[in-house]
């Protein structure tokens, strides 16, 4: 059974601080996606990474896919209250159409 | 475009009742998915479909059934509702579902409580 473990589970920080969220698995994924979900809404895609070692930047967010394609990280620089939400990673294996979602990291950024 | 729409938004069921959660997408996507999300947790795949007439089980299919008679619609049927099925249900669609670079678009969810 494939599992994606996210850490930390909860994170409460002050505005302006930096943070990193991790997504780890013992399985290899052909691609990995990061989503943000706000209360009462469905997840919204932030980024997809497909190549081992790939780094993508989205404004203050930096995403990295591990060299072995088993793990990923999301780094937020100078967090803002608008970054508050549930961050989810999701992986898909080669040749399948099924996505495995991580356990989630709930982030709260205090003004 | 409306994207992915789900009805109802909220529902309370009694143990043993049945219901159908509706999901419709207007993006002509081939792939559609049903997930459940328990409080504070990630999403678990219930069923998915790669096209009209084709469905397959996900991680947690027990107690649910699906059908895909058209590209647009992917209803989820709950038979004999149980308290363990209390959750928020999300439908999603994707253009190709290759697992590479295509985006899954999610509906707003249906919050179901079984008492």
PDB file of C-alpha atoms in Angstrom:
ATOM      1  CA  UNK A   1       0.000   0.000   0.000  1.00  0.00           C
ATOM      2  CA  UNK A   2       1.393   3.367  -1.007  1.00  0.00           C
ATOM      3  CA  UNK A   3       1.459   6.047   1.665  1.00  0.00           C
ATOM      4  CA  UNK A   4       2.415   9.696   1.637  1.00  0.00           C
ATOM      5  CA  UNK A   5       3.345  11.056   5.036  1.00  0.00           C
ATOM      6  CA  UNK A   6       3.369  14.803   5.555  1.00  0.00           C
ATOM      7  CA  UNK A   7       5.125  16.680   8.315  1.00  0.00           C
ATOM      8  CA  UNK A   8       4.499  18.622  10.334  1.00  0.00           C
ATOM      9  CA  UNK A   9       0.811  17.887  10.793  1.00  0.00           C
ATOM     10  CA  UNK A  10       0.128  21.351  12.220  1.00  0.00           C
ATOM     11  CA  UNK A  11       2.087  24.565  12.005  1.00  0.00           C
ATOM     12  CA  UNK A  12       1.320  27.943  13.547  1.00  0.00           C
ATOM     13  CA  UNK A  13       3.750  30.758  12.758  1.00  0.00           C
ATOM     14  CA  UNK A  14       3.974  34.524  12.767  1.00  0.00           C
ATOM     15  CA  UNK A  15       3.688  36.594   9.623  1.00  0.00           C
ATOM     16  CA  UNK A  16       7.078  37.017   7.963  1.00  0.00           C
ATOM     17  CA  UNK A  17       8.544  33.684   9.116  1.00  0.00           C
ATOM     18  CA  UNK A  18       9.759  30.981   6.746  1.00  0.00           C
ATOM     19  CA  UNK A  19       8.562  27.374   6.830  1.00  0.00           C
ATOM     20  CA  UNK A  20       9.038  24.026   5.116  1.00  0.00           C
ATOM     21  CA  UNK A  21       6.504  21.230   4.734  1.00  0.00           C
ATOM     22  CA  UNK A  22       7.647  17.721   3.864  1.00  0.00           C
ATOM     23  CA  UNK A  23       5.969  14.922   1.928  1.00  0.00           C
ATOM     24  CA  UNK A  24       7.638  11.504   2.183  1.00  0.00           C
ATOM     25  CA  UNK A  25       7.005   8.017   0.856  1.00  0.00           C
ATOM     26  CA  UNK A  26       8.787   4.709   0.405  1.00  0.00           C
ATOM     27  CA  UNK A  27       7.246   4.479  -3.072  1.00  0.00           C
ATOM     28  CA  UNK A  28       8.369   6.074  -6.320  1.00  0.00           C
ATOM     29  CA  UNK A  29       5.955   8.432  -8.034  1.00  0.00           C
ATOM     30  CA  UNK A  30       5.933   9.558 -11.652  1.00  0.00           C
ATOM     31  CA  UNK A  31       4.618  12.934 -10.587  1.00  0.00           C
ATOM     32  CA  UNK A  32       3.766  14.748  -7.426  1.00  0.00           C
ATOM     33  CA  UNK A  33       1.337  17.586  -6.923  1.00  0.00           C
ATOM     34  CA  UNK A  34       0.823  20.135  -4.161  1.00  0.00           C
ATOM     35  CA  UNK A  35      -2.626  21.515  -3.349  1.00  0.00           C
ATOM     36  CA  UNK A  36      -3.957  24.118  -0.955  1.00  0.00           C
ATOM     37  CA  UNK A  37      -7.415  23.736   0.514  1.00  0.00           C
ATOM     38  CA  UNK A  38      -9.391  26.391   2.341  1.00  0.00           C
ATOM     39  CA  UNK A  39     -12.275  25.592   4.712  1.00  0.00           C
ATOM     40  CA  UNK A  40     -15.461  24.550   2.936  1.00  0.00           C
ATOM     41  CA  UNK A  41     -13.804  24.301  -0.471  1.00  0.00           C
ATOM     42  CA  UNK A  42     -12.134  21.690  -2.635  1.00  0.00           C
ATOM     43  CA  UNK A  43      -8.346  21.510  -3.043  1.00  0.00           C
ATOM     44  CA  UNK A  44      -6.752  23.810  -5.601  1.00  0.00           C
ATOM     45  CA  UNK A  45      -3.628  22.771  -7.460  1.00  0.00           C
ATOM     46  CA  UNK A  46      -0.479  24.811  -6.749  1.00  0.00           C
ATOM     47  CA  UNK A  47       2.133  22.916  -8.742  1.00  0.00           C
ATOM     48  CA  UNK A  48       3.057  19.599 -10.372  1.00  0.00           C
ATOM     49  CA  UNK A  49       6.624  18.255 -10.356  1.00  0.00           C
ATOM     50  CA  UNK A  50       7.618  15.370 -12.590  1.00  0.00           C
ATOM     51  CA  UNK A  51      11.432  15.161 -12.741  1.00  0.00           C
ATOM     52  CA  UNK A  52      13.671  13.943  -9.923  1.00  0.00           C
ATOM     53  CA  UNK A  53      15.520  16.915  -8.420  1.00  0.00           C
ATOM     54  CA  UNK A  54      13.149  19.400 -10.026  1.00  0.00           C
ATOM     55  CA  UNK A  55      12.658  22.750  -8.308  1.00  0.00           C
ATOM     56  CA  UNK A  56       9.723  25.021  -9.117  1.00  0.00           C
ATOM     57  CA  UNK A  57       9.005  28.470  -7.763  1.00  0.00           C
ATOM     58  CA  UNK A  58       5.623  30.128  -7.472  1.00  0.00           C
ATOM     59  CA  UNK A  59       6.149  33.625  -6.037  1.00  0.00           C
ATOM     60  CA  UNK A  60       7.120  32.975  -2.380  1.00  0.00           C
ATOM     61  CA  UNK A  61       6.574  29.213  -2.650  1.00  0.00           C
ATOM     62  CA  UNK A  62       9.396  26.841  -3.654  1.00  0.00           C
ATOM     63  CA  UNK A  63       8.652  23.211  -4.448  1.00  0.00           C
ATOM     64  CA  UNK A  64      11.248  20.456  -4.770  1.00  0.00           C
ATOM     65  CA  UNK A  65      10.919  16.860  -5.953  1.00  0.00           C
ATOM     66  CA  UNK A  66      13.454  14.455  -4.481  1.00  0.00           C
ATOM     67  CA  UNK A  67      16.101  12.916  -6.730  1.00  0.00           C
ATOM     68  CA  UNK A  68      14.597   9.459  -6.231  1.00  0.00           C
ATOM     69  CA  UNK A  69      11.046  10.783  -6.758  1.00  0.00           C
ATOM     70  CA  UNK A  70       9.950   9.471  -3.356  1.00  0.00           C
ATOM     71  CA  UNK A  71       9.690  12.761  -1.505  1.00  0.00           C
ATOM     72  CA  UNK A  72       8.976  16.431  -1.937  1.00  0.00           C
ATOM     73  CA  UNK A  73       9.090  19.653   0.014  1.00  0.00           C
ATOM     74  CA  UNK A  74       7.263  22.956  -0.016  1.00  0.00           C
ATOM     75  CA  UNK A  75       9.083  26.015   1.312  1.00  0.00           C
ATOM     76  CA  UNK A  76       7.266  29.285   1.968  1.00  0.00           C
ATOM     77  CA  UNK A  77       9.290  32.461   2.387  1.00  0.00           C
ATOM     78  CA  UNK A  78       7.954  35.354   4.459  1.00  0.00           C
ATOM     79  CA  UNK A  79       4.604  33.709   5.176  1.00  0.00           C
ATOM     80  CA  UNK A  80       1.472  35.846   5.058  1.00  0.00           C
ATOM     81  CA  UNK A  81      -1.970  35.326   6.658  1.00  0.00           C
ATOM     82  CA  UNK A  82      -3.298  34.557   3.170  1.00  0.00           C
ATOM     83  CA  UNK A  83      -1.113  31.430   3.136  1.00  0.00           C
ATOM     84  CA  UNK A  84      -3.271  29.911   5.876  1.00  0.00           C
ATOM     85  CA  UNK A  85      -4.854  26.630   4.812  1.00  0.00           C
ATOM     86  CA  UNK A  86      -4.469  22.879   4.506  1.00  0.00           C
ATOM     87  CA  UNK A  87      -1.572  21.863   2.259  1.00  0.00           C
ATOM     88  CA  UNK A  88      -1.831  18.469   0.595  1.00  0.00           C
ATOM     89  CA  UNK A  89       0.626  16.543  -1.529  1.00  0.00           C
ATOM     90  CA  UNK A  90      -0.594  13.910  -3.981  1.00  0.00           C
ATOM     91  CA  UNK A  91       1.370  11.363  -5.967  1.00  0.00           C
ATOM     92  CA  UNK A  92       0.625   9.297  -9.021  1.00  0.00           C
ATOM     93  CA  UNK A  93       2.526   6.183 -10.042  1.00  0.00           C
ATOM     94  CA  UNK A  94       3.600   5.378 -13.575  1.00  0.00           C
ATOM     95  CA  UNK A  95       0.880   3.698 -15.575  1.00  0.00           C
ATOM     96  CA  UNK A  96      -1.928   4.394 -13.126  1.00  0.00           C
ATOM     97  CA  UNK A  97      -4.658   6.991 -13.044  1.00  0.00           C
ATOM     98  CA  UNK A  98      -4.979   6.912  -9.284  1.00  0.00           C
ATOM     99  CA  UNK A  99      -3.713   9.612  -6.952  1.00  0.00           C
ATOM    100  CA  UNK A 100      -2.579   8.977  -3.395  1.00  0.00           C
ATOM    101  CA  UNK A 101      -3.015  12.002  -1.138  1.00  0.00           C
ATOM    102  CA  UNK A 102      -0.843  12.839   1.815  1.00  0.00           C
ATOM    103  CA  UNK A 103      -2.102  13.229   5.351  1.00  0.00           C
ATOM    104  CA  UNK A 104      -2.037  17.046   5.101  1.00  0.00           C
ATOM    105  CA  UNK A 105      -0.337  19.945   6.870  1.00  0.00           C
ATOM    106  CA  UNK A 106      -2.576  22.547   8.442  1.00  0.00           C
ATOM    107  CA  UNK A 107      -0.847  25.947   8.373  1.00  0.00           C
ATOM    108  CA  UNK A 108      -1.948  29.009  10.287  1.00  0.00           C
ATOM    109  CA  UNK A 109      -0.124  32.299   9.765  1.00  0.00           C
ATOM    110  CA  UNK A 110      -0.782  34.885  12.462  1.00  0.00           C
ATOM    111  CA  UNK A 111      -0.754  38.599  11.633  1.00  0.00           C
TER     112      UNK A 111
ATOM    113  CA  UNK B   1     -17.798  27.447 -17.465  1.00  0.00           C
ATOM    114  CA  UNK B   2     -19.205  26.009 -14.254  1.00  0.00           C
ATOM    115  CA  UNK B   3     -16.337  23.501 -13.895  1.00  0.00           C
ATOM    116  CA  UNK B   4     -17.216  20.660 -11.509  1.00  0.00           C
ATOM    117  CA  UNK B   5     -20.540  20.910  -9.734  1.00  0.00           C
ATOM    118  CA  UNK B   6     -21.783  18.716  -6.900  1.00  0.00           C
ATOM    119  CA  UNK B   7     -25.211  18.322  -5.345  1.00  0.00           C
ATOM    120  CA  UNK B   8     -26.371  18.383  -2.645  1.00  0.00           C
ATOM    121  CA  UNK B   9     -24.040  20.571  -0.563  1.00  0.00           C
ATOM    122  CA  UNK B  10     -25.218  19.098   2.724  1.00  0.00           C
ATOM    123  CA  UNK B  11     -27.192  16.000   3.661  1.00  0.00           C
ATOM    124  CA  UNK B  12     -28.124  14.167   6.827  1.00  0.00           C
ATOM    125  CA  UNK B  13     -28.996  10.490   6.503  1.00  0.00           C
ATOM    126  CA  UNK B  14     -30.278   7.934   8.941  1.00  0.00           C
ATOM    127  CA  UNK B  15     -28.449   4.621   9.290  1.00  0.00           C
ATOM    128  CA  UNK B  16     -29.564   2.251   6.553  1.00  0.00           C
ATOM    129  CA  UNK B  17     -30.845   4.917   4.160  1.00  0.00           C
ATOM    130  CA  UNK B  18     -29.493   5.260   0.634  1.00  0.00           C
ATOM    131  CA  UNK B  19     -28.659   8.282  -1.474  1.00  0.00           C
ATOM    132  CA  UNK B  20     -26.886   9.395  -4.630  1.00  0.00           C
ATOM    133  CA  UNK B  21     -24.329  12.177  -4.712  1.00  0.00           C
ATOM    134  CA  UNK B  22     -24.351  13.939  -8.049  1.00  0.00           C
ATOM    135  CA  UNK B  23     -21.276  15.197  -9.897  1.00  0.00           C
ATOM    136  CA  UNK B  24     -21.219  16.958 -13.267  1.00  0.00           C
ATOM    137  CA  UNK B  25     -18.366  18.536 -15.202  1.00  0.00           C
ATOM    138  CA  UNK B  26     -18.612  20.691 -18.303  1.00  0.00           C
ATOM    139  CA  UNK B  27     -14.955  20.600 -19.359  1.00  0.00           C
ATOM    140  CA  UNK B  28     -15.235  17.426 -21.485  1.00  0.00           C
ATOM    141  CA  UNK B  29     -12.724  15.690 -19.232  1.00  0.00           C
ATOM    142  CA  UNK B  30     -12.259  11.968 -19.645  1.00  0.00           C
ATOM    143  CA  UNK B  31     -11.173  11.206 -16.105  1.00  0.00           C
ATOM    144  CA  UNK B  32     -13.333  11.625 -13.036  1.00  0.00           C
ATOM    145  CA  UNK B  33     -12.743  10.769  -9.390  1.00  0.00           C
ATOM    146  CA  UNK B  34     -14.612  10.476  -6.119  1.00  0.00           C
ATOM    147  CA  UNK B  35     -12.757  11.145  -2.872  1.00  0.00           C
ATOM    148  CA  UNK B  36     -13.777  11.315   0.763  1.00  0.00           C
ATOM    149  CA  UNK B  37     -12.106  13.547   3.326  1.00  0.00           C
ATOM    150  CA  UNK B  38     -12.513  12.871   7.012  1.00  0.00           C
ATOM    151  CA  UNK B  39     -12.025  15.774   9.451  1.00  0.00           C
ATOM    152  CA  UNK B  40      -8.483  17.131   9.432  1.00  0.00           C
ATOM    153  CA  UNK B  41      -7.261  14.456   7.057  1.00  0.00           C
ATOM    154  CA  UNK B  42      -6.177  14.073   3.457  1.00  0.00           C
ATOM    155  CA  UNK B  43      -8.323  12.655   0.679  1.00  0.00           C
ATOM    156  CA  UNK B  44      -8.940   8.976   0.043  1.00  0.00           C
ATOM    157  CA  UNK B  45      -9.926   7.733  -3.399  1.00  0.00           C
ATOM    158  CA  UNK B  46     -13.236   5.863  -3.505  1.00  0.00           C
ATOM    159  CA  UNK B  47     -13.770   5.211  -7.232  1.00  0.00           C
ATOM    160  CA  UNK B  48     -12.525   6.630 -10.476  1.00  0.00           C
ATOM    161  CA  UNK B  49     -13.437   6.514 -14.158  1.00  0.00           C
ATOM    162  CA  UNK B  50     -11.294   6.909 -17.248  1.00  0.00           C
ATOM    163  CA  UNK B  51     -14.238   7.357 -19.583  1.00  0.00           C
ATOM    164  CA  UNK B  52     -17.903   6.664 -20.145  1.00  0.00           C
ATOM    165  CA  UNK B  53     -18.720   3.065 -19.279  1.00  0.00           C
ATOM    166  CA  UNK B  54     -15.413   2.449 -17.453  1.00  0.00           C
ATOM    167  CA  UNK B  55     -15.034   2.593 -13.684  1.00  0.00           C
ATOM    168  CA  UNK B  56     -12.584   1.131 -11.172  1.00  0.00           C
ATOM    169  CA  UNK B  57     -12.106   0.915  -7.430  1.00  0.00           C
ATOM    170  CA  UNK B  58      -9.876   3.184  -5.422  1.00  0.00           C
ATOM    171  CA  UNK B  59      -8.559   2.782  -1.866  1.00  0.00           C
ATOM    172  CA  UNK B  60     -11.894   2.727  -0.008  1.00  0.00           C
ATOM    173  CA  UNK B  61     -14.715   1.461  -2.312  1.00  0.00           C
ATOM    174  CA  UNK B  62     -16.699  -0.613   0.200  1.00  0.00           C
ATOM    175  CA  UNK B  63     -20.234   0.667   0.734  1.00  0.00           C
ATOM    176  CA  UNK B  64     -20.266   2.724  -2.478  1.00  0.00           C
ATOM    177  CA  UNK B  65     -21.145   2.245  -6.125  1.00  0.00           C
ATOM    178  CA  UNK B  66     -20.622   4.393  -9.205  1.00  0.00           C
ATOM    179  CA  UNK B  67     -21.686   4.550 -12.810  1.00  0.00           C
ATOM    180  CA  UNK B  68     -20.484   6.582 -15.781  1.00  0.00           C
ATOM    181  CA  UNK B  69     -23.049   6.591 -18.568  1.00  0.00           C
ATOM    182  CA  UNK B  70     -21.963   9.954 -19.983  1.00  0.00           C
ATOM    183  CA  UNK B  71     -18.724  11.945 -20.107  1.00  0.00           C
ATOM    184  CA  UNK B  72     -20.270  14.701 -17.996  1.00  0.00           C
ATOM    185  CA  UNK B  73     -21.814  12.794 -15.085  1.00  0.00           C
ATOM    186  CA  UNK B  74     -20.298  10.552 -12.434  1.00  0.00           C
ATOM    187  CA  UNK B  75     -22.805   9.843  -9.624  1.00  0.00           C
ATOM    188  CA  UNK B  76     -21.789   8.129  -6.389  1.00  0.00           C
ATOM    189  CA  UNK B  77     -24.329   5.832  -4.741  1.00  0.00           C
ATOM    190  CA  UNK B  78     -24.356   5.052  -1.023  1.00  0.00           C
ATOM    191  CA  UNK B  79     -26.305   1.945  -0.102  1.00  0.00           C
ATOM    192  CA  UNK B  80     -27.231   1.240   3.523  1.00  0.00           C
ATOM    193  CA  UNK B  81     -25.559   4.331   4.990  1.00  0.00           C
ATOM    194  CA  UNK B  82     -23.391   3.813   8.082  1.00  0.00           C
ATOM    195  CA  UNK B  83     -21.926   6.335  10.570  1.00  0.00           C
ATOM    196  CA  UNK B  84     -18.459   5.511   9.208  1.00  0.00           C
ATOM    197  CA  UNK B  85     -19.518   7.158   5.941  1.00  0.00           C
ATOM    198  CA  UNK B  86     -19.877  10.534   7.625  1.00  0.00           C
ATOM    199  CA  UNK B  87     -17.411  12.644   5.664  1.00  0.00           C
ATOM    200  CA  UNK B  88     -16.996  15.329   3.047  1.00  0.00           C
ATOM    201  CA  UNK B  89     -17.142  13.940  -0.471  1.00  0.00           C
ATOM    202  CA  UNK B  90     -15.275  15.571  -3.340  1.00  0.00           C
ATOM    203  CA  UNK B  91     -15.651  14.894  -7.018  1.00  0.00           C
ATOM    204  CA  UNK B  92     -12.812  15.804  -9.374  1.00  0.00           C
ATOM    205  CA  UNK B  93     -12.189  15.703 -13.098  1.00  0.00           C
ATOM    206  CA  UNK B  94      -9.043  15.692 -15.189  1.00  0.00           C
ATOM    207  CA  UNK B  95      -8.383  16.007 -18.895  1.00  0.00           C
ATOM    208  CA  UNK B  96      -6.207  12.946 -19.462  1.00  0.00           C
ATOM    209  CA  UNK B  97      -5.312  11.451 -16.075  1.00  0.00           C
ATOM    210  CA  UNK B  98      -1.872  10.338 -17.102  1.00  0.00           C
ATOM    211  CA  UNK B  99      -0.508  11.262 -13.702  1.00  0.00           C
ATOM    212  CA  UNK B 100       1.967  13.653 -15.236  1.00  0.00           C
ATOM    213  CA  UNK B 101       1.069  17.274 -15.708  1.00  0.00           C
ATOM    214  CA  UNK B 102      -2.704  17.402 -15.929  1.00  0.00           C
ATOM    215  CA  UNK B 103      -4.653  19.264 -13.284  1.00  0.00           C
ATOM    216  CA  UNK B 104      -7.428  17.742 -11.246  1.00  0.00           C
ATOM    217  CA  UNK B 105     -10.298  20.193 -10.814  1.00  0.00           C
ATOM    218  CA  UNK B 106     -12.330  19.673  -7.677  1.00  0.00           C
ATOM    219  CA  UNK B 107     -15.950  20.389  -6.948  1.00  0.00           C
ATOM    220  CA  UNK B 108     -17.029  22.244  -3.779  1.00  0.00           C
ATOM    221  CA  UNK B 109     -17.855  19.040  -1.915  1.00  0.00           C
ATOM    222  CA  UNK B 110     -20.878  17.390  -0.298  1.00  0.00           C
ATOM    223  CA  UNK B 111     -20.907  17.254   3.496  1.00  0.00           C
ATOM    224  CA  UNK B 112     -22.674  14.058   4.576  1.00  0.00           C
ATOM    225  CA  UNK B 113     -23.646  13.116   8.125  1.00  0.00           C
ATOM    226  CA  UNK B 114     -25.035   9.678   8.958  1.00  0.00           C
ATOM    227  CA  UNK B 115     -26.841   9.445  12.283  1.00  0.00           C
TER     228      UNK B 115
END
